[in-house]
PDB file of C-alpha atoms in Angstrom:
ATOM      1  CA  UNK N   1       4.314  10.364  15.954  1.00 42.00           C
ATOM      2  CA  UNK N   2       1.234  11.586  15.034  1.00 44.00           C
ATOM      3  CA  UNK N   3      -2.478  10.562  16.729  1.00 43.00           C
ATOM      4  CA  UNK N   4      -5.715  10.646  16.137  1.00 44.00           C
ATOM      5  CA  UNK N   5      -8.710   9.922  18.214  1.00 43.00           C
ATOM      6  CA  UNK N   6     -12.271   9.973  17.259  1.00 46.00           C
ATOM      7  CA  UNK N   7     -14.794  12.403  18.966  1.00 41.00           C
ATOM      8  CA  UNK N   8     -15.959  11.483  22.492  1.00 45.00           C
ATOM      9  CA  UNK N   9     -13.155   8.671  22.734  1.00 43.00           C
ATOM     10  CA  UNK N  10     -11.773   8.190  26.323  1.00 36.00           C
ATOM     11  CA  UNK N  11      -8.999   6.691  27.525  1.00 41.00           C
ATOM     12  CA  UNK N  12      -8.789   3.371  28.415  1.00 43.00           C
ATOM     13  CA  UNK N  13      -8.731   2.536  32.087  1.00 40.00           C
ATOM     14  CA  UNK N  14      -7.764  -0.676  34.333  1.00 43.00           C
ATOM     15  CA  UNK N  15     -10.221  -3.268  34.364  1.00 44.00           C
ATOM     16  CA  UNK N  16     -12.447  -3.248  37.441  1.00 45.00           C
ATOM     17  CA  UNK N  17     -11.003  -5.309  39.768  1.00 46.00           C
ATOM     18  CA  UNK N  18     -11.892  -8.763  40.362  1.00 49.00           C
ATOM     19  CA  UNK N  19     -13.334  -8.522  36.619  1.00 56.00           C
ATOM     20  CA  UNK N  20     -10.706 -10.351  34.016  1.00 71.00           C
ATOM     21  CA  UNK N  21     -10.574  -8.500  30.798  1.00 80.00           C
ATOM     22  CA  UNK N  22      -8.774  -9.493  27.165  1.00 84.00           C
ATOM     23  CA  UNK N  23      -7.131  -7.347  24.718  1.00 85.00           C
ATOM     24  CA  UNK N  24      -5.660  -8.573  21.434  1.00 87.00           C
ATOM     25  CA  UNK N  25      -2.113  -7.175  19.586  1.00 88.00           C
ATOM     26  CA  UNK N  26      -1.966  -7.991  16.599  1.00 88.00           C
ATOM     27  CA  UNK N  27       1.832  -6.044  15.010  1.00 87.00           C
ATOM     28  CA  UNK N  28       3.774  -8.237  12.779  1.00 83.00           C
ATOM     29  CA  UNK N  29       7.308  -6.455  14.195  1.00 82.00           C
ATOM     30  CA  UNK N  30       7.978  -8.783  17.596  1.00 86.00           C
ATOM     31  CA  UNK N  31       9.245  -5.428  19.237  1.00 81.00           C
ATOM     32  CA  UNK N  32       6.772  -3.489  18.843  1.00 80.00           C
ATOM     33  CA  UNK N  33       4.454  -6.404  20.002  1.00 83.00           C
ATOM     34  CA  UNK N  34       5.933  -6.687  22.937  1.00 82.00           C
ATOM     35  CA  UNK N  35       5.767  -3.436  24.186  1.00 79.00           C
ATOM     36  CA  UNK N  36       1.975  -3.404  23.439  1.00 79.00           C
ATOM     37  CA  UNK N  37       1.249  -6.167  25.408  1.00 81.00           C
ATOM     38  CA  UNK N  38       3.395  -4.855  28.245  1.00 77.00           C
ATOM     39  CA  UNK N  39       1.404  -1.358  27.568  1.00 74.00           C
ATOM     40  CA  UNK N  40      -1.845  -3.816  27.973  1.00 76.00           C
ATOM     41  CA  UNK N  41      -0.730  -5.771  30.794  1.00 76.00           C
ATOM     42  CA  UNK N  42       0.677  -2.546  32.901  1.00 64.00           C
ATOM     43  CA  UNK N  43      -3.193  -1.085  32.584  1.00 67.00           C
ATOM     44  CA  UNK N  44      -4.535  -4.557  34.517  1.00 72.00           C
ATOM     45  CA  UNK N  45      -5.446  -6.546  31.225  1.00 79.00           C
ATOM     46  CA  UNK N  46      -5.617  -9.713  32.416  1.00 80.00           C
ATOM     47  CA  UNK N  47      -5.241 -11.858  29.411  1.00 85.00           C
ATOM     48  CA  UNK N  48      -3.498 -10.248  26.316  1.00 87.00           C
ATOM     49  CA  UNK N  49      -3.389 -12.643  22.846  1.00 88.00           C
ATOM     50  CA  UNK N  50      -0.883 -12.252  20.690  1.00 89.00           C
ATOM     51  CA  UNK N  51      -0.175 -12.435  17.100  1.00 88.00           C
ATOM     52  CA  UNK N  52       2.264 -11.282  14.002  1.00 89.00           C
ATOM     53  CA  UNK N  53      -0.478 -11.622  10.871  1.00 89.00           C
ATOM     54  CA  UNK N  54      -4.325 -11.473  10.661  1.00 87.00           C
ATOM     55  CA  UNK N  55      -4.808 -14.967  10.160  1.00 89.00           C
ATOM     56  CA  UNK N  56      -3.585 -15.693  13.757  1.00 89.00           C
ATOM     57  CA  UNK N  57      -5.406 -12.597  15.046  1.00 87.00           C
ATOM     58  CA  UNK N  58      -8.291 -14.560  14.138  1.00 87.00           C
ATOM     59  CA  UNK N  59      -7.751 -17.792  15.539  1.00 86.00           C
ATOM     60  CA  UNK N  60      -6.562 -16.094  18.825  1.00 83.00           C
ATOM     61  CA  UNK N  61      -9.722 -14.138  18.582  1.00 82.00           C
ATOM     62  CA  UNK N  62     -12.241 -16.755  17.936  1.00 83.00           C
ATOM     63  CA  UNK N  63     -12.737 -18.099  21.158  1.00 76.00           C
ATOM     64  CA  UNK N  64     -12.821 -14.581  23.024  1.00 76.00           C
ATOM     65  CA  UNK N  65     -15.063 -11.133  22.924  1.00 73.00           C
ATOM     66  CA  UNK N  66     -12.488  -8.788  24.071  1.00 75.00           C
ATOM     67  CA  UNK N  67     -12.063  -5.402  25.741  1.00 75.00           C
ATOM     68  CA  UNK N  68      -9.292  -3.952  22.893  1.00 80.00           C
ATOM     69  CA  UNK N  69      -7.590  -4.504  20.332  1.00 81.00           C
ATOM     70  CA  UNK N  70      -4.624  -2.898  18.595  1.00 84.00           C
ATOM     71  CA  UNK N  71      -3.585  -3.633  15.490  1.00 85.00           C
ATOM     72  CA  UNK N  72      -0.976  -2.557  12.763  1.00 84.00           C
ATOM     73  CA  UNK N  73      -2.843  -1.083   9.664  1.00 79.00           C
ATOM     74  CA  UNK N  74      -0.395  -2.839   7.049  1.00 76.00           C
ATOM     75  CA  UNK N  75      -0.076  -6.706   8.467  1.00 81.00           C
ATOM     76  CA  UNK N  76       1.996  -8.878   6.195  1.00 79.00           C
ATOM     77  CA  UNK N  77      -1.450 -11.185   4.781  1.00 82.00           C
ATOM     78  CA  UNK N  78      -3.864  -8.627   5.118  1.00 76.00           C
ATOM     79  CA  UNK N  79      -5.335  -4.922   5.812  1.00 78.00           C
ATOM     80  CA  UNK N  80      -6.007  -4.462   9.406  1.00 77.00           C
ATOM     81  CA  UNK N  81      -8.604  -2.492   9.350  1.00 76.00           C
ATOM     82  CA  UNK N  82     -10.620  -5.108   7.707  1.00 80.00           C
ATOM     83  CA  UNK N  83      -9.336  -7.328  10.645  1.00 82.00           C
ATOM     84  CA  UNK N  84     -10.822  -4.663  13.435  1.00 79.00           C
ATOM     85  CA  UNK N  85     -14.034  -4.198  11.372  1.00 80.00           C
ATOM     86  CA  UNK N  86     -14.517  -7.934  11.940  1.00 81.00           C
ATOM     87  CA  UNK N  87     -13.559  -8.033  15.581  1.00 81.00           C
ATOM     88  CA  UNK N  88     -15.611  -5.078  16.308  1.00 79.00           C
ATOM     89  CA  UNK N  89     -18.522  -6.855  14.788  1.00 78.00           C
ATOM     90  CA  UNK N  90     -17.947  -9.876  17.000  1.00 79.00           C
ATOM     91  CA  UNK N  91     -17.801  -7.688  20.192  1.00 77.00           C
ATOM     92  CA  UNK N  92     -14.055  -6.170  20.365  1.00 76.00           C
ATOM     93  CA  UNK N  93     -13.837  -2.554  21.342  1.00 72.00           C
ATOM     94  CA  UNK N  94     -12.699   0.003  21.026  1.00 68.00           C
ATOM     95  CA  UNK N  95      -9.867  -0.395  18.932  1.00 71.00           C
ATOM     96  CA  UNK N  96      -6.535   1.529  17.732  1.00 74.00           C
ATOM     97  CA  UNK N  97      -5.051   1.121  14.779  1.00 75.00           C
ATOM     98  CA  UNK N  98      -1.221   1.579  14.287  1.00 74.00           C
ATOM     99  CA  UNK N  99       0.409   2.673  10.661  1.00 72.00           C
ATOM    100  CA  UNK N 100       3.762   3.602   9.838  1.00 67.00           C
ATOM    101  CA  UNK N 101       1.872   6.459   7.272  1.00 66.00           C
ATOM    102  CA  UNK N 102       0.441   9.476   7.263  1.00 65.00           C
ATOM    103  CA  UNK N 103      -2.012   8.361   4.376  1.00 66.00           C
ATOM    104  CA  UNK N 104      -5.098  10.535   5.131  1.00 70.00           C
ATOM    105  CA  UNK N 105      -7.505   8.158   3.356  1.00 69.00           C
ATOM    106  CA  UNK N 106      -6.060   5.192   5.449  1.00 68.00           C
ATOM    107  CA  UNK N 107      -7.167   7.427   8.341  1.00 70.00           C
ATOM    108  CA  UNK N 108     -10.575   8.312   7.253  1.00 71.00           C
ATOM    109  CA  UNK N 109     -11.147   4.429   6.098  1.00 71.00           C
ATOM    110  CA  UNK N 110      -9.630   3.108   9.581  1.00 69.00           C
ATOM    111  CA  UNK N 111     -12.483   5.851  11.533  1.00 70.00           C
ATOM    112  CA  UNK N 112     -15.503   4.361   9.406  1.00 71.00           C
ATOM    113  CA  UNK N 113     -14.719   1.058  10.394  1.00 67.00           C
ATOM    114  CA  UNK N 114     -15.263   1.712  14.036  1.00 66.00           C
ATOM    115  CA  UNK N 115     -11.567   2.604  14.895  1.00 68.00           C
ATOM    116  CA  UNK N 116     -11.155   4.794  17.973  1.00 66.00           C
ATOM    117  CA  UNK N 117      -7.608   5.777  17.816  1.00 72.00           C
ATOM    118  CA  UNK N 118      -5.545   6.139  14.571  1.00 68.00           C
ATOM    119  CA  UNK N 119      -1.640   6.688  15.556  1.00 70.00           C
ATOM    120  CA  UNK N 120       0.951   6.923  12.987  1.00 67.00           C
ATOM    121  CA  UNK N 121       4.815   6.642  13.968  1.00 65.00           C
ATOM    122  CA  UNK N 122       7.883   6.318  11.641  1.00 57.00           C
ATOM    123  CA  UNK N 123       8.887   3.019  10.397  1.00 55.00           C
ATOM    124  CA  UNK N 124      11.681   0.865  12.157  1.00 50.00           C
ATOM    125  CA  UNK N 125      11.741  -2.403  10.256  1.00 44.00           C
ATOM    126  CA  UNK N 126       8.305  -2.581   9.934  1.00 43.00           C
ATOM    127  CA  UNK N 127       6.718  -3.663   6.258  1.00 40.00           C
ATOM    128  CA  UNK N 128       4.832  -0.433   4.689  1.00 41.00           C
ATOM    129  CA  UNK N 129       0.976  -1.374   5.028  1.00 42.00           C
ATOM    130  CA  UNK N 130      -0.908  -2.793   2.178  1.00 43.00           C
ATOM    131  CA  UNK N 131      -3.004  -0.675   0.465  1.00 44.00           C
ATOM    132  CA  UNK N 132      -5.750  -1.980  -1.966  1.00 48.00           C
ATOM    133  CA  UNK N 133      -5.116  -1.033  -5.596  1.00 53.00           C
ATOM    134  CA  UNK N 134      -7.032   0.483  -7.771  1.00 61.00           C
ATOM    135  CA  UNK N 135      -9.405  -1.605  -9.673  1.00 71.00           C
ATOM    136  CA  UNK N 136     -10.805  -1.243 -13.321  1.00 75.00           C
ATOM    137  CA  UNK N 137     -14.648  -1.079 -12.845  1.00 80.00           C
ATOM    138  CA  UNK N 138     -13.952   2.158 -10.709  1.00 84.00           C
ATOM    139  CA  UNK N 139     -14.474   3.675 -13.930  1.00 84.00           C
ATOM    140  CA  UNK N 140     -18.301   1.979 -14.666  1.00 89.00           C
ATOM    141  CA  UNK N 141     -19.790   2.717 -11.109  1.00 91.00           C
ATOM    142  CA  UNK N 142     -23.374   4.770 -11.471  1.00 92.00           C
ATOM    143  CA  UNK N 143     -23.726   7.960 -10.217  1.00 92.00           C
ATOM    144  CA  UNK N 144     -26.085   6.288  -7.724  1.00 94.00           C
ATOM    145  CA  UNK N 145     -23.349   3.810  -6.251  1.00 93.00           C
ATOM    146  CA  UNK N 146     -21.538   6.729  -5.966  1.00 91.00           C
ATOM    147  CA  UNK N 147     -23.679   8.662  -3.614  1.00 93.00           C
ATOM    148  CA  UNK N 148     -24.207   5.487  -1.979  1.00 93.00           C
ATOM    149  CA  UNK N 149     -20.174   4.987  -1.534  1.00 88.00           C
ATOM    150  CA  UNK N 150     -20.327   8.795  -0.341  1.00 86.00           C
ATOM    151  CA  UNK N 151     -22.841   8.127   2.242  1.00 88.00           C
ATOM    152  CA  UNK N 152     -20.813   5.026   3.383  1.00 84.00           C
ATOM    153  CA  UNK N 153     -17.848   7.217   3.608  1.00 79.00           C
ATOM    154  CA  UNK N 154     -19.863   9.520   5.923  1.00 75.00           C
ATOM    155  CA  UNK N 155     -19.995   6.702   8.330  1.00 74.00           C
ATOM    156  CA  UNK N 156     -24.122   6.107   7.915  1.00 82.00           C
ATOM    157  CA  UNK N 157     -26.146   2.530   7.963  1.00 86.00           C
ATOM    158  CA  UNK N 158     -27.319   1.366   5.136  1.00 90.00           C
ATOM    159  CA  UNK N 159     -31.202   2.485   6.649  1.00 92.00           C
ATOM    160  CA  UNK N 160     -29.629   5.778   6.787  1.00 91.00           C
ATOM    161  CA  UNK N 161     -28.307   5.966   3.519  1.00 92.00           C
ATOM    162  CA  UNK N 162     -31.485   4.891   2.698  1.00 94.00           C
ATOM    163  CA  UNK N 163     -33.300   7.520   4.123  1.00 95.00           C
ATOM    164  CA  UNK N 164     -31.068   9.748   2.953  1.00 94.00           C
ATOM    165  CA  UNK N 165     -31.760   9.158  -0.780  1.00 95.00           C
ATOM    166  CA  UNK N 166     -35.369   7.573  -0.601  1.00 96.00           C
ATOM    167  CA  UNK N 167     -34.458   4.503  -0.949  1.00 95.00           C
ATOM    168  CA  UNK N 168     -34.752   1.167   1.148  1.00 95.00           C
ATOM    169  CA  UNK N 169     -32.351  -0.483   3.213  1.00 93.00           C
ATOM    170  CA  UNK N 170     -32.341  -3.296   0.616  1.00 94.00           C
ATOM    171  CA  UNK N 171     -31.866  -1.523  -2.301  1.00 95.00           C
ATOM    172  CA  UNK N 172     -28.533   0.014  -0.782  1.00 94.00           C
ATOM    173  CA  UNK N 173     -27.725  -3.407   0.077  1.00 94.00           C
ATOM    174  CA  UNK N 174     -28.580  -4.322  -3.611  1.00 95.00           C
ATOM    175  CA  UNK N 175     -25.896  -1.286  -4.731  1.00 94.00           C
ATOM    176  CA  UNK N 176     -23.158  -2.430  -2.431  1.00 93.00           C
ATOM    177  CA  UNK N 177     -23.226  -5.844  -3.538  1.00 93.00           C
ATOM    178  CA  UNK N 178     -23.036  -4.478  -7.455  1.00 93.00           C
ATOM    179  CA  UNK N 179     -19.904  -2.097  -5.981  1.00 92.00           C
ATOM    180  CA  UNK N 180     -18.607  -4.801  -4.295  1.00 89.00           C
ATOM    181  CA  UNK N 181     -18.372  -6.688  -7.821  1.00 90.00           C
ATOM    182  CA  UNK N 182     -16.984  -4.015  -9.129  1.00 89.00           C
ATOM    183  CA  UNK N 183     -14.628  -3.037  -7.164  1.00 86.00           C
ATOM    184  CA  UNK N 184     -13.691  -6.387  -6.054  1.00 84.00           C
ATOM    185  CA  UNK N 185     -13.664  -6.081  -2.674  1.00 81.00           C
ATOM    186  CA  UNK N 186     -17.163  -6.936  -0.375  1.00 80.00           C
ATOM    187  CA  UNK N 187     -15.351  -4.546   2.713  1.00 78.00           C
ATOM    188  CA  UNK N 188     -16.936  -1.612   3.221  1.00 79.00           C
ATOM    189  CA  UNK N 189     -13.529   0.249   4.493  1.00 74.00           C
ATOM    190  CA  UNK N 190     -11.875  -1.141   1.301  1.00 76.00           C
ATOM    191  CA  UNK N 191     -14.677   0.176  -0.970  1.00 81.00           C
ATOM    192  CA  UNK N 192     -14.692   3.850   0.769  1.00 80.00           C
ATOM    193  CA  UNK N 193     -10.600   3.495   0.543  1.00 74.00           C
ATOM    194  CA  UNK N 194     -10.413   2.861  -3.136  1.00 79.00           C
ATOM    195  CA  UNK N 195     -13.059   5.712  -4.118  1.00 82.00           C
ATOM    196  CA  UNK N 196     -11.125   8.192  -2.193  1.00 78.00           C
ATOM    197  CA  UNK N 197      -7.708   7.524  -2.897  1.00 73.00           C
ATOM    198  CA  UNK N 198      -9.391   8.015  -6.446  1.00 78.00           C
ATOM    199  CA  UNK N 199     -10.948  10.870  -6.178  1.00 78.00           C
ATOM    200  CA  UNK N 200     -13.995   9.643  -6.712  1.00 83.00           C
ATOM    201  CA  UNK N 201     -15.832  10.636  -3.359  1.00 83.00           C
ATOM    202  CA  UNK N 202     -14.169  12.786  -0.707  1.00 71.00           C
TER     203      UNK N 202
END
């Protein structure tokens, strides 16, 4: 099994008591589900949801702003890094992502999204995760969406991609939109995925 963490991540600690915390597991394999949310509930989460595909992560998740979230990289109706962009953006952190690959551009992808913890352990029924393919307007992106897309990559805001190549916030927005088109995918993981599994940033 292999791990990563990102920089000044810490471990996760029981709740505070008297203070009722949520996590969310989202791992299609029941198994492995099961021992997360044992994991979860063993470290004084009080309320752990539940769920086998990212549809279902997001209903669970709806109603709640959680403490964690774990979730397998590869879910059988979606990429869940997309789902743990989302949740982080409603509230959830930190997060870990689980894969059953070593795919260095999954990690790098899964760590711009706002991932804390990338671990990767060998298959055991599990469904290989879904990777997005590679579309055919990778070819006509501009030099200047590409030093956008590297910027992305580099974790930075659109402001500070921005001020990185004298431009305003809403003309990067403007370029990641036209990406987005052309790489048909509006997810900023997926975009920075797709370019480097190409070879077209690193």
């Amino acid at each position: 099994m292999s791990t990563v963490v990102e920089r000044g991540a810490v471990r996760a600690a029981p709740a505070p008591r008297g203070r009722r915390s949520t996590a969310l597991v989202a791992v299609q394999t029941l198994a492995a589900r099961e021992i997360a949310v044992r994991v979860l509930r063993a470290l004084g989460t009080s309320e752990v949801l539940a769920a086998s595909t990212v549809l279902e992560a997001r209903r669970a998740a709806a109603a709640h702003t959680g403490d964690a979230c774990v979730v397998e990289a590869g879910l059988q109706d979606g990429a869940g890094i997309s789902l743990v962009r989302d949740l982080r953006a409603a509230g959830w952190s930190p997060a870990v992502v689980v894969s059953t690959t070593e795919d260095p551009w999954m990690v790098r992808a899964a760590l711009a999204a706002g991932v804390r913890c990338f671990v990767s352990t060998p298959a055991s029924g599990t469904v290989a995760p879904v990777l997005p393919s590679t579309p055919e307007g990778l070819q006509n992106l501009s030099g200047r969406e590409v030093e956008v897309l590297q910027l992305v990559a580099d974790g930075q805001s659109n402001r500070e991609v921005g001020d990185a190549l004298g431009l305003s916030a809403l003309t990067v927005k403007s370029h990641l939109a036209r990406i987005a088109r052309k790489l048909g995918t509006g997810d900023r993981a997926e975009m920075v995925l797709v370019c480097l599994r190409a070879g077209v940033i690193s």
